[in-house]
Amino acid sequence: MRQLRSKTQSVYDLAELTTDNGKLPVVPWETLPKDVQVLAEEAANGSLRSLKKLVNRMHDNYEIAVQPRILAMLYGHLHKPPPRRYQSKADLANIDFSRASLDGVVAAFLAVGGLHGSLNLEPFEQSWPALWKWTKYLYGRLYPNGLFKPHDPALLTESDRVLLSRLQILVPRLVGFNAPSDFTALGEPTDAFFIVADMWVRLSETGMRDGGIYAGIIMTLMEFFRRDVRKWPPLLVEKLDGGVSKLASLLLKNIRMVNDGKEQWQWMQGFELLLSITMGMNLSIAGLDHALLSQHFMVEVTRSFCFFTTKCLTRAVNGHAGDLTISNANTCLLFISACSKVTDGFTWVTQAIRYGLIPCLLRCGILPREARELGLNGKVSGGGRHSYDTIEDYAIDTIQMISPYIAFRSVLRQIERALKGPKISILESRLPQDSRLLKAWLIFKSLVEERLMVKAAFEKSGFAYRCEALQCDMVETTTSFQHCAGCQMASYCSKECQIRDWKFGGHREDCKKLQKDRADGLPSPISFIDTMFLNFAAKHDLEARRDAILKARNEVLAGKEIPEYVIFLNYCVQPISIMVDSSDVFASSTRRLVSRSFATGAVESDANSPLVSVIISVQHGAVPGYSLRRSDSHPDFLPWALDGIGEQPLQNSDNLEDQDGPVDNRAIGRLPKHLTEEDSLLYWMCDQLALSAGDEDLSQSRSETPSTG
């Protein structure tokens, strides 16, 4: 008779013992050891001691665990209903018998590694309602204070801890068996959901190290969310003491458990589901994304991505582990891209870059070759959505997602730091020369280098960022200043200055307000230094295309009585795009924004005087941020934009072709004819602006300060 050393081994060791139909061979009752037969008969006649001994033997021997006669006896004990209120001596005996019988049923599950197609299926189909009643009852006895209520783990006896682990194994099977009926067969579906959710919460808080149990619970929780992501997550938040902030803390603990789990391969099974759950809950729980951001969830996701792309694959002992590596790495990139599109996308992206995203993106182009060299499978188990080749596509998409954010100095600083690292040149040399990722990377790198030249000019212009702390005159001349971890806005030259500003400089209140605004779903402001850099970069980029802009302006104003036009500088695409046209071709909200009736100077501008409005658009999450500069209120911003107007007849740009050369339509041009008001990014942005403004006038501060739409 084959002895099994552990439950984990049983699932794999028994694979070679299955018959052609996938079932384990049944050992006849007569061939079982005599002492086992005696224990089973005594247990059937009411001996609790014999029942417990028999169950222990079931955990050690698969032939006993799947014996039909023993299974029938166990399920028979569970058909006696749980007591209701008063517990007599007979009720207590019934509880003890049911606990032991349930333990034996779980031993049978562990022996065959599943339910469907096994000897468990027929008795399970007949007895699962009784199993579910006992599961709810016994779980409630473990936590008498109620679900989601604090309970000291020290109060659980060793027997209670064994029972808890058995229930954690059984519940996913009970819920999964009823999933096709939307869990209605379990009675009130919320009962099942709350038990699963409570198990997940307690596993998260205690940091349990059993990756197999964790994977089962989180997969079951995901099944609820998958069926109705707008129903179940808010119910969970209502039950948690601490609401959304508590949920974010639990998700963060889960990510850390996966990162630090000793049973790495088992923990990895739940990672993709965990991030999928998080993305799904972001859709239905207001403020969760901001709570996750303030608790540095992206830092842990980036840590995970770095692990999956640098160390994990070479440690993969089999194809399944290699598949998990690639699948989880792809999921990290999907999560990072999804976060870039929320209100605080700018901050999410900055955190990811700061903690190692850039070099790991290049690793994605090397992984397919390493996988082939290791002889791992080419497709991820369970589906064709991920493969060792698709990770390169995800990496390219992520590079394209990052590109618009290089308009910000704070992002450029992080990328500059990454480019100076020794890994970049080595990784570039290891990428195949025909790699699509290498081509995308080199384009991105050239765009970054161009922006870094603008950044260098900005820093040489005399602007110096001072440490936020009071009575500190240190200015940022290197990359040594660090952001406040809480608000991600204030910068300090040292830890001492940060502490002093927190205690005496008023940053405590400012930081808490910024974090509260994020938790309430309000957009984060663009930092002062990023605002200054955007203004400098806009003037620099427009000046570099001065001749082409003036040429396009002359075409726009030809034949018009009122010399008024708009320059739209779009940093949301890379390379940057500049459009020149009259305001009347834009959406009504834009026409209102640049209208002379909203002149912001002390004296309203003359309706017949020349007017140029510059709209600067930057990516800042879900909706592009914008900044408006008008020549009547900001005459020093772009003084040359009005040069020549009114001094001589305006010439058509065709007459200037020989003089200035052709216009580069990629960099500047009229609004493309194929771009309609419905599908133009500019129109959409302005429509969002109009919705947020309502029927009220746009204030001066709103039109002058970059913010999100």
Coordinates of N, CA and C in Angstrom, one line a residue, residues 413-588:
R413 N 13.2 63.0 -14.8 CA 14.2 62.7 -13.8 C 14.4 61.3 -13.5
Q414 N 13.2 60.6 -13.4 CA 13.3 59.2 -13.1 C 13.8 58.4 -14.2
I415 N 13.4 58.7 -15.5 CA 13.9 58.0 -16.6 C 15.3 58.3 -16.8
E416 N 15.8 59.5 -16.6 CA 17.2 59.8 -16.7 C 18.0 59.0 -15.8
R417 N 17.5 58.8 -14.6 CA 18.2 58.0 -13.6 C 18.3 56.6 -14.0
A418 N 17.2 56.1 -14.6 CA 17.3 54.7 -15.1 C 18.2 54.5 -16.3
L419 N 18.3 55.5 -17.2 CA 19.1 55.4 -18.3 C 20.6 55.4 -17.9
K420 N 20.9 56.1 -16.8 CA 22.3 56.1 -16.4 C 22.8 54.8 -15.7
G421 N 21.8 53.9 -15.4 CA 22.2 52.7 -14.8 C 23.0 51.8 -15.7
P422 N 23.8 50.9 -15.1 CA 24.7 50.1 -15.9 C 23.9 49.0 -16.7
K423 N 22.7 48.7 -16.3 CA 22.0 47.6 -16.9 C 21.5 47.9 -18.3
I424 N 21.2 49.2 -18.6 CA 20.5 49.5 -19.8 C 21.3 49.1 -21.1
S425 N 22.6 49.5 -21.1 CA 23.4 49.2 -22.3 C 23.6 47.7 -22.4
I426 N 23.7 47.0 -21.3 CA 23.8 45.5 -21.4 C 22.6 44.9 -22.0
L427 N 21.4 45.4 -21.5 CA 20.1 44.8 -21.9 C 19.9 45.1 -23.4
E428 N 20.3 46.4 -23.8 CA 20.1 46.7 -25.2 C 21.0 45.8 -26.1
S429 N 22.2 45.4 -25.7 CA 23.0 44.6 -26.5 C 22.5 43.2 -26.6
R430 N 21.7 42.8 -25.6 CA 21.2 41.4 -25.6 C 19.9 41.2 -26.3
L431 N 19.2 42.4 -26.7 CA 18.0 42.3 -27.4 C 18.3 41.9 -28.9
P432 N 17.5 41.0 -29.5 CA 17.7 40.6 -30.9 C 17.6 41.9 -31.8
Q433 N 18.4 41.9 -32.8 CA 18.5 43.1 -33.6 C 17.2 43.3 -34.4
D434 N 16.5 42.2 -34.7 CA 15.2 42.3 -35.4 C 14.0 42.5 -34.4
S435 N 14.3 42.7 -33.2 CA 13.2 42.8 -32.2 C 12.4 44.0 -32.3
R436 N 11.1 43.9 -32.3 CA 10.2 45.0 -32.4 C 10.3 45.9 -31.1
L437 N 10.6 45.2 -30.0 CA 10.8 46.0 -28.8 C 12.0 46.9 -28.9
L438 N 13.1 46.4 -29.5 CA 14.3 47.2 -29.6 C 14.0 48.4 -30.4
K439 N 13.2 48.3 -31.5 CA 12.9 49.4 -32.4 C 12.0 50.4 -31.6
A440 N 11.0 49.9 -30.9 CA 10.2 50.8 -30.1 C 11.0 51.5 -29.0
W441 N 11.9 50.8 -28.4 CA 12.7 51.4 -27.3 C 13.6 52.5 -27.8
L442 N 14.3 52.3 -29.0 CA 15.2 53.3 -29.5 C 14.4 54.5 -29.9
I443 N 13.2 54.4 -30.4 CA 12.4 55.6 -30.7 C 12.1 56.3 -29.4
F444 N 11.6 55.6 -28.4 CA 11.3 56.2 -27.1 C 12.6 56.8 -26.5
K445 N 13.7 56.2 -26.6 CA 14.9 56.7 -26.1 C 15.3 58.0 -26.7
S446 N 15.1 58.1 -28.1 CA 15.4 59.3 -28.8 C 14.5 60.5 -28.4
L447 N 13.2 60.2 -28.1 CA 12.3 61.2 -27.6 C 12.7 61.7 -26.3
V448 N 13.1 60.7 -25.4 CA 13.5 61.1 -24.1 C 14.8 62.0 -24.1
E449 N 15.7 61.6 -25.0 CA 17.0 62.4 -25.1 C 16.7 63.8 -25.6
E450 N 15.7 64.0 -26.5 CA 15.3 65.3 -26.9 C 14.7 66.1 -25.8
R451 N 13.8 65.5 -25.0 CA 13.2 66.2 -23.8 C 14.3 66.5 -22.8
L452 N 15.3 65.6 -22.6 CA 16.3 65.9 -21.6 C 17.2 67.1 -22.0
M453 N 17.3 67.4 -23.3 CA 18.0 68.6 -23.7 C 17.2 69.8 -23.3
V454 N 15.8 69.7 -23.4 CA 15.0 70.8 -23.0 C 15.1 71.0 -21.5
K455 N 15.1 69.9 -20.8 CA 15.3 69.9 -19.3 C 16.6 70.6 -18.9
A456 N 17.7 70.2 -19.6 CA 19.0 70.8 -19.3 C 18.9 72.3 -19.6
A457 N 18.3 72.8 -20.6 CA 18.1 74.2 -20.9 C 17.3 74.9 -19.8
F458 N 16.3 74.2 -19.4 CA 15.5 74.8 -18.3 C 16.3 75.0 -17.0
E459 N 17.1 74.0 -16.7 CA 17.9 74.1 -15.5 C 19.0 75.1 -15.6
K460 N 19.5 75.3 -16.8 CA 20.5 76.4 -17.0 C 19.9 77.8 -17.1
S461 N 18.6 77.8 -17.2 CA 18.0 79.2 -17.3 C 17.9 80.0 -16.1
G462 N 18.4 79.3 -15.0 CA 18.4 80.1 -13.7 C 17.4 79.6 -12.7
F463 N 16.5 78.7 -13.2 CA 15.4 78.2 -12.2 C 16.1 77.2 -11.3
A464 N 15.9 77.3 -10.0 CA 16.5 76.4 -9.1 C 15.4 76.0 -8.1
Y465 N 15.1 74.7 -7.9 CA 14.1 74.3 -7.0 C 14.6 74.2 -5.6
R466 N 14.0 74.9 -4.7 CA 14.5 75.0 -3.3 C 13.8 73.9 -2.5
C467 N 14.6 73.5 -1.5 CA 14.0 72.5 -0.5 C 12.8 73.1 0.1
E468 N 11.8 72.3 0.3 CA 10.5 72.7 0.9 C 10.6 73.2 2.3
A469 N 11.6 72.7 3.1 CA 11.6 73.0 4.5 C 11.9 74.5 4.8
L470 N 11.3 75.0 5.8 CA 11.6 76.3 6.2 C 13.1 76.5 6.7
Q471 N 13.6 77.6 6.5 CA 15.0 78.0 6.9 C 16.0 77.0 6.2
C472 N 15.7 76.5 5.0 CA 16.7 75.7 4.3 C 16.9 76.4 2.9
D473 N 18.1 76.7 2.6 CA 18.4 77.4 1.3 C 19.0 76.4 0.3
M474 N 18.9 75.1 0.5 CA 19.5 74.2 -0.4 C 18.6 74.2 -1.7
V475 N 19.3 74.2 -2.8 CA 18.6 74.1 -4.1 C 19.0 72.8 -4.8
E476 N 18.1 72.3 -5.7 CA 18.3 71.0 -6.3 C 19.2 71.2 -7.6
T477 N 20.4 70.8 -7.4 CA 21.4 70.9 -8.5 C 21.7 69.5 -9.1
T478 N 21.3 68.5 -8.3 CA 21.5 67.1 -8.8 C 20.1 66.4 -8.7
T479 N 20.2 65.1 -8.8 CA 18.9 64.3 -8.7 C 18.7 63.7 -7.3
S480 N 19.3 64.4 -6.3 CA 19.3 63.9 -4.9 C 18.0 64.2 -4.1
F481 N 17.2 65.2 -4.5 CA 16.0 65.5 -3.7 C 15.0 64.4 -3.9
Q482 N 14.3 64.1 -2.7 CA 13.4 63.0 -2.7 C 12.0 63.6 -2.4
H483 N 11.0 62.9 -3.0 CA 9.6 63.3 -2.8 C 9.1 62.8 -1.4
C484 N 8.1 63.5 -0.9 CA 7.4 63.0 0.3 C 6.6 61.8 -0.1
A485 N 6.8 60.7 0.7 CA 6.1 59.4 0.3 C 4.6 59.5 0.4
G486 N 4.1 60.4 1.2 CA 2.7 60.5 1.4 C 2.0 61.2 0.3
C487 N 2.4 62.4 0.0 CA 1.7 63.3 -1.0 C 2.3 63.2 -2.4
Q488 N 3.5 62.7 -2.4 CA 4.3 62.7 -3.7 C 4.5 64.0 -4.4
M489 N 4.4 65.1 -3.6 CA 4.5 66.4 -4.1 C 5.7 67.2 -3.6
A490 N 5.8 67.3 -2.3 CA 6.9 68.1 -1.7 C 8.2 67.4 -1.8
S491 N 9.3 68.2 -2.0 CA 10.6 67.6 -2.2 C 11.6 68.2 -1.1
Y492 N 12.5 67.3 -0.7 CA 13.4 67.8 0.4 C 14.8 67.3 0.1
C493 N 15.8 68.1 0.6 CA 17.2 67.8 0.4 C 17.7 66.7 1.3
S494 N 16.9 66.5 2.5 CA 17.4 65.5 3.5 C 16.2 65.1 4.3
K495 N 16.4 64.0 5.0 CA 15.4 63.4 5.9 C 15.2 64.4 7.1
E496 N 16.2 65.1 7.5 CA 16.1 66.0 8.6 C 15.2 67.2 8.2
C497 N 15.3 67.7 7.0 CA 14.5 68.8 6.6 C 13.0 68.3 6.4
Q498 N 12.8 67.1 6.0 CA 11.4 66.6 5.9 C 10.8 66.5 7.2
I499 N 11.5 66.0 8.2 CA 10.9 65.9 9.6 C 10.6 67.3 10.1
R500 N 11.5 68.2 9.9 CA 11.3 69.6 10.5 C 10.1 70.2 9.8
D501 N 10.0 70.0 8.5 CA 8.8 70.6 7.8 C 7.5 70.0 8.3
W502 N 7.6 68.7 8.6 CA 6.4 68.0 9.0 C 6.0 68.5 10.4
K503 N 6.9 68.7 11.3 CA 6.6 69.1 12.6 C 6.3 70.6 12.8
F504 N 7.0 71.4 12.0 CA 6.9 72.9 12.3 C 6.6 73.7 11.0
G505 N 6.7 73.1 9.8 CA 6.5 73.9 8.6 C 5.1 73.8 8.0
G506 N 4.2 73.0 8.6 CA 2.8 73.0 8.1 C 2.6 71.9 7.1
H507 N 3.6 71.1 6.8 CA 3.4 70.1 5.7 C 2.5 68.9 6.2
R508 N 2.4 68.7 7.5 CA 1.5 67.7 8.0 C 0.1 67.9 7.5
E509 N -0.4 69.2 7.6 CA -1.8 69.5 7.2 C -1.9 69.4 5.7
D510 N -0.9 69.9 5.0 CA -1.0 69.9 3.5 C -0.9 68.5 3.0
C511 N -0.1 67.7 3.6 CA 0.1 66.3 3.1 C -1.2 65.5 3.3
K512 N -1.8 65.7 4.5 CA -3.1 65.0 4.8 C -4.2 65.4 3.9
K513 N -4.2 66.7 3.6 CA -5.3 67.2 2.7 C -5.1 66.6 1.3
L514 N -3.9 66.6 0.8 CA -3.7 66.0 -0.6 C -4.1 64.5 -0.6
Q515 N -3.7 63.8 0.5 CA -4.1 62.4 0.5 C -5.6 62.2 0.6
K516 N -6.2 63.1 1.4 CA -7.7 63.0 1.5 C -8.3 63.3 0.2
D517 N -7.8 64.3 -0.5 CA -8.4 64.6 -1.8 C -8.3 63.5 -2.8
R518 N -7.2 62.8 -2.7 CA -7.0 61.6 -3.6 C -8.1 60.5 -3.2
A519 N -8.2 60.3 -1.9 CA -9.1 59.3 -1.4 C -10.6 59.6 -1.8
D520 N -10.9 60.9 -1.9 CA -12.2 61.4 -2.3 C -12.4 61.4 -3.8
G521 N -11.4 61.1 -4.5 CA -11.5 61.0 -6.0 C -11.1 62.3 -6.7
L522 N -10.6 63.3 -6.0 CA -10.2 64.5 -6.6 C -8.8 64.4 -7.3
P523 N -8.6 65.1 -8.4 CA -7.3 65.0 -9.1 C -6.2 65.6 -8.3
S524 N -5.0 65.0 -8.4 CA -3.8 65.6 -7.8 C -3.4 66.8 -8.6
P525 N -2.9 67.9 -8.0 CA -2.4 69.0 -8.8 C -1.0 68.7 -9.4
I526 N -0.7 69.3 -10.5 CA 0.6 69.2 -11.0 C 1.6 70.1 -10.2
S527 N 2.7 69.5 -9.8 CA 3.6 70.2 -8.9 C 4.1 71.6 -9.5
F528 N 4.5 72.5 -8.7 CA 5.0 73.8 -9.1 C 6.1 73.7 -10.1
I529 N 7.1 72.8 -9.8 CA 8.2 72.7 -10.7 C 7.9 72.1 -12.0
D530 N 6.9 71.2 -12.0 CA 6.4 70.6 -13.3 C 5.7 71.7 -14.1
T531 N 4.9 72.5 -13.4 CA 4.2 73.6 -14.1 C 5.2 74.6 -14.7
M532 N 6.2 74.9 -14.0 CA 7.2 75.8 -14.5 C 7.9 75.2 -15.7
F533 N 8.2 73.9 -15.6 CA 8.9 73.2 -16.7 C 8.0 73.2 -18.0
L534 N 6.7 72.9 -17.8 CA 5.8 72.8 -18.9 C 5.8 74.2 -19.6
N535 N 5.7 75.2 -18.9 CA 5.7 76.6 -19.5 C 7.0 76.8 -20.3
F536 N 8.1 76.5 -19.7 CA 9.4 76.7 -20.4 C 9.4 75.8 -21.7
A537 N 9.0 74.5 -21.5 CA 9.1 73.6 -22.7 C 8.2 74.0 -23.8
A538 N 7.0 74.5 -23.4 CA 6.0 75.0 -24.4 C 6.6 76.1 -25.2
K539 N 7.2 77.1 -24.5 CA 7.8 78.2 -25.2 C 9.0 77.8 -26.1
H540 N 9.7 76.8 -25.6 CA 10.9 76.3 -26.4 C 10.4 75.6 -27.6
D541 N 9.4 74.7 -27.5 CA 8.9 73.9 -28.6 C 8.2 74.8 -29.7
L542 N 7.5 75.8 -29.2 CA 6.8 76.6 -30.2 C 7.9 77.5 -30.9
E543 N 8.9 78.0 -30.1 CA 9.9 78.8 -30.8 C 10.7 78.0 -31.8
A544 N 10.9 76.7 -31.5 CA 11.6 75.9 -32.5 C 10.9 75.7 -33.8
R545 N 9.6 75.9 -33.8 CA 8.7 75.8 -35.0 C 8.1 77.1 -35.4
R546 N 8.8 78.2 -35.0 CA 8.2 79.5 -35.2 C 7.8 79.8 -36.6
D547 N 8.7 79.5 -37.6 CA 8.4 79.9 -39.0 C 7.2 79.1 -39.5
A548 N 7.2 77.8 -39.1 CA 6.0 77.0 -39.6 C 4.7 77.5 -39.0
I549 N 4.8 77.9 -37.7 CA 3.5 78.4 -37.1 C 3.1 79.6 -37.7
L550 N 4.0 80.6 -38.0 CA 3.6 81.8 -38.6 C 3.0 81.6 -40.0
K551 N 3.6 80.6 -40.7 CA 3.1 80.3 -42.0 C 1.7 79.8 -42.0
A552 N 1.4 78.9 -41.0 CA 0.1 78.3 -40.9 C -0.9 79.4 -40.4
R553 N -0.4 80.3 -39.6 CA -1.2 81.4 -39.1 C -1.7 82.2 -40.2
N554 N -0.8 82.6 -41.2 CA -1.2 83.4 -42.3 C -2.3 82.8 -43.1
E555 N -2.2 81.5 -43.3 CA -3.2 80.8 -44.0 C -4.6 80.8 -43.3
V556 N -4.5 80.7 -42.0 CA -5.7 80.7 -41.2 C -6.4 82.0 -41.2
L557 N -5.6 83.1 -41.1 CA -6.2 84.4 -41.0 C -6.4 85.1 -42.4
A558 N -6.1 84.5 -43.5 CA -6.3 85.1 -44.8 C -7.7 85.4 -45.0
G559 N -8.1 86.6 -45.3 CA -9.5 87.0 -45.6 C -10.3 87.2 -44.4
K560 N -9.8 87.1 -43.2 CA -10.6 87.3 -42.0 C -10.5 88.7 -41.5
E561 N -11.6 89.3 -41.0 CA -11.6 90.6 -40.6 C -11.0 90.7 -39.2
I562 N -11.3 89.7 -38.3 CA -10.8 89.8 -36.9 C -9.6 88.8 -36.8
P563 N -8.4 89.4 -36.5 CA -7.2 88.5 -36.5 C -7.1 87.7 -35.2
E564 N -7.7 86.6 -35.1 CA -7.8 85.7 -33.9 C -7.6 84.3 -34.3
Y565 N -6.7 83.6 -33.6 CA -6.4 82.2 -34.0 C -5.9 81.5 -32.7
V566 N -5.9 80.1 -32.8 CA -5.5 79.2 -31.7 C -4.3 78.4 -32.1
I567 N -3.4 78.2 -31.2 CA -2.3 77.3 -31.3 C -2.5 76.2 -30.3
F568 N -2.7 74.9 -30.7 CA -2.9 73.8 -29.8 C -1.7 73.0 -29.8
L569 N -1.0 73.0 -28.6 CA 0.2 72.2 -28.4 C -0.1 71.0 -27.6
N570 N 0.0 69.8 -28.3 CA -0.4 68.5 -27.7 C 0.7 67.7 -27.3
Y571 N 1.0 67.6 -25.9 CA 2.0 66.7 -25.4 C 1.4 65.3 -25.1
C572 N 0.2 65.0 -25.4 CA -0.5 63.7 -25.2 C -0.1 62.7 -26.2
V573 N 0.6 63.2 -27.3 CA 1.1 62.3 -28.3 C 2.6 62.6 -28.4
Q574 N 3.4 61.5 -28.8 CA 4.8 61.7 -29.0 C 5.2 61.1 -30.4
P575 N 5.9 61.8 -31.3 CA 6.3 63.2 -31.1 C 5.2 64.2 -30.9
I576 N 5.5 65.3 -30.3 CA 4.4 66.3 -30.0 C 3.7 66.8 -31.3
S577 N 2.5 67.2 -31.1 CA 1.7 67.7 -32.2 C 1.3 69.2 -32.0
I578 N 1.4 70.0 -33.0 CA 1.0 71.4 -32.9 C 0.0 71.6 -34.0
M579 N -1.2 72.1 -33.7 CA -2.2 72.5 -34.6 C -2.5 74.0 -34.6
V580 N -2.7 74.6 -35.7 CA -3.0 76.0 -35.8 C -4.3 76.2 -36.6
D581 N -5.2 76.9 -36.0 CA -6.5 77.1 -36.8 C -7.2 78.2 -36.1
S582 N -8.3 78.7 -36.7 CA -9.2 79.7 -36.1 C -10.0 79.1 -35.0
S583 N -10.5 79.8 -34.0 CA -11.2 79.2 -32.9 C -12.6 78.7 -33.4
D584 N -13.1 79.2 -34.5 CA -14.5 78.8 -34.8 C -14.6 77.4 -35.4
V585 N -13.4 76.8 -35.7 CA -13.5 75.4 -36.1 C -13.5 74.4 -35.0
F586 N -13.3 74.9 -33.8 CA -13.2 74.0 -32.6 C -14.6 73.8 -32.0
A587 N -14.7 73.0 -31.0 CA -15.9 72.7 -30.3 C -16.4 74.0 -29.6
S588 N -17.6 74.1 -29.3 CA -18.2 75.3 -28.7 C -17.5 75.6 -27.3

